[in-house]
Short mmCIF file of the C-alpha atoms (twelve columns), coordinates in Angstrom:
data_MODEL
# 
_entry.id   MODEL 
# 
loop_
_atom_site.group_PDB 
_atom_site.id 
_atom_site.type_symbol 
_atom_site.label_atom_id 
_atom_site.label_alt_id 
_atom_site.label_comp_id 
_atom_site.label_asym_id 
_atom_site.label_seq_id 
_atom_site.Cartn_x 
_atom_site.Cartn_y 
_atom_site.Cartn_z 
_atom_site.pdbx_PDB_model_num 
ATOM 1  C CA . MET A 1  25.814  36.259  13.939  1 
ATOM 2  C CA . ALA A 2  26.842  35.938  10.313  1 
ATOM 3  C CA . PHE A 3  26.915  32.551  8.688   1 
ATOM 4  C CA . GLY A 4  29.620  31.575  6.260   1 
ATOM 5  C CA . VAL A 5  29.244  29.743  2.993   1 
ATOM 6  C CA . GLN A 6  30.204  26.457  4.658   1 
ATOM 7  C CA . GLU A 7  27.481  26.707  7.293   1 
ATOM 8  C CA . ILE A 8  24.847  27.572  4.721   1 
ATOM 9  C CA . THR A 9  25.956  24.720  2.457   1 
ATOM 10 C CA . LEU A 10 25.899  22.304  5.396   1 
ATOM 11 C CA . ALA A 11 22.415  23.476  6.382   1 
ATOM 12 C CA . ILE A 12 21.169  22.926  2.818   1 
ATOM 13 C CA . ILE A 13 22.673  19.425  2.696   1 
ATOM 14 C CA . VAL A 14 21.220  18.463  6.088   1 
ATOM 15 C CA . GLY A 15 17.812  19.863  5.092   1 
ATOM 16 C CA . THR A 16 17.869  17.925  1.831   1 
ATOM 17 C CA . LEU A 17 18.795  14.700  3.610   1 
ATOM 18 C CA . ALA A 18 16.001  15.238  6.150   1 
ATOM 19 C CA . ALA A 19 13.520  15.755  3.304   1 
ATOM 20 C CA . ILE A 20 14.680  12.544  1.612   1 
ATOM 21 C CA . VAL A 21 14.348  10.533  4.833   1 
ATOM 22 C CA . TYR A 22 10.858  11.939  5.445   1 
ATOM 23 C CA . SER A 23 9.821   11.140  1.870   1 
ATOM 24 C CA . LEU A 24 11.048  7.560   2.226   1 
ATOM 25 C CA . ARG A 25 9.083   7.229   5.465   1 
ATOM 26 C CA . VAL A 26 5.928   8.430   3.720   1 
ATOM 27 C CA . LEU A 27 6.515   6.001   0.841   1 
ATOM 28 C CA . VAL A 28 6.915   3.079   3.246   1 
ATOM 29 C CA . LEU A 29 3.686   3.997   5.033   1 
ATOM 30 C CA . MET A 30 1.838   4.286   1.715   1 
ATOM 31 C CA . GLU A 31 3.195   0.919   0.586   1 
ATOM 32 C CA . ARG A 32 1.900   -0.686  3.778   1 
ATOM 33 C CA . ARG A 33 -1.534  0.838   3.227   1 
ATOM 34 C CA . ILE A 34 -1.631  -0.366  -0.366  1 
ATOM 35 C CA . ALA A 35 -0.585  -3.866  0.711   1 
ATOM 36 C CA . ARG A 36 -3.392  -3.904  3.279   1 
ATOM 37 C CA . ILE A 37 -5.907  -2.741  0.661   1 
ATOM 38 C CA . GLU A 38 -4.704  -5.444  -1.738  1 
ATOM 39 C CA . GLY A 39 -5.200  -8.025  1.000   1 
ATOM 40 C CA . HIS A 40 -8.783  -6.875  1.502   1 
ATOM 41 C CA . ILE A 41 -9.445  -6.978  -2.242  1 
ATOM 42 C CA . GLU A 42 -7.995  -10.480 -2.422  1 
ATOM 43 C CA . ALA A 43 -10.274 -11.637 0.402   1 
ATOM 44 C CA . VAL A 44 -13.345 -10.220 -1.375  1 
ATOM 45 C CA . VAL A 45 -12.334 -11.866 -4.652  1 
ATOM 46 C CA . ASN A 46 -11.924 -15.206 -2.866  1 
ATOM 47 C CA . LYS A 47 -15.409 -14.878 -1.355  1 
ATOM 48 C CA . VAL A 48 -16.892 -14.079 -4.763  1 
ATOM 49 C CA . MET A 49 -15.104 -17.043 -6.342  1 
ATOM 50 C CA . ARG A 50 -16.396 -19.409 -3.642  1 
ATOM 51 C CA . GLU A 51 -19.909 -18.076 -4.166  1 
ATOM 52 C CA . GLU A 52 -19.633 -18.538 -7.939  1 
ATOM 53 C CA . VAL A 53 -18.475 -22.126 -7.507  1 
ATOM 54 C CA . ARG A 54 -21.371 -22.794 -5.135  1 
ATOM 55 C CA . ILE A 55 -23.865 -21.294 -7.599  1 
ATOM 56 C CA . GLU A 56 -22.402 -23.293 -10.504 1 
ATOM 57 C CA . LYS A 57 -22.677 -26.527 -8.503  1 
ATOM 58 C CA . SER A 58 -26.287 -25.799 -7.610  1 
ATOM 59 C CA . LEU A 59 -27.106 -25.052 -11.264 1 
ATOM 60 C CA . LYS A 60 -25.515 -28.334 -12.379 1 
ATOM 61 C CA . LYS A 61 -27.596 -30.265 -9.842  1 
ATOM 62 C CA . LYS A 62 -30.821 -28.785 -11.253 1 
ATOM 63 C CA . ARG A 63 -30.050 -29.962 -14.802 1 
# 
């Protein structure tokens, strides 16, 4: 069962395309994770900002 140059070249091209598709899939999954992390960070920042505003208002009332 000897393979010719065409079969080997085709196998290399198909393998390369499969690797590219897999890499793109991994990148999409990573991007989704990063977006979710950014959303969590944004929520924490919003909580901190609300707390700071509340503290500033309470300090102004004491003056």
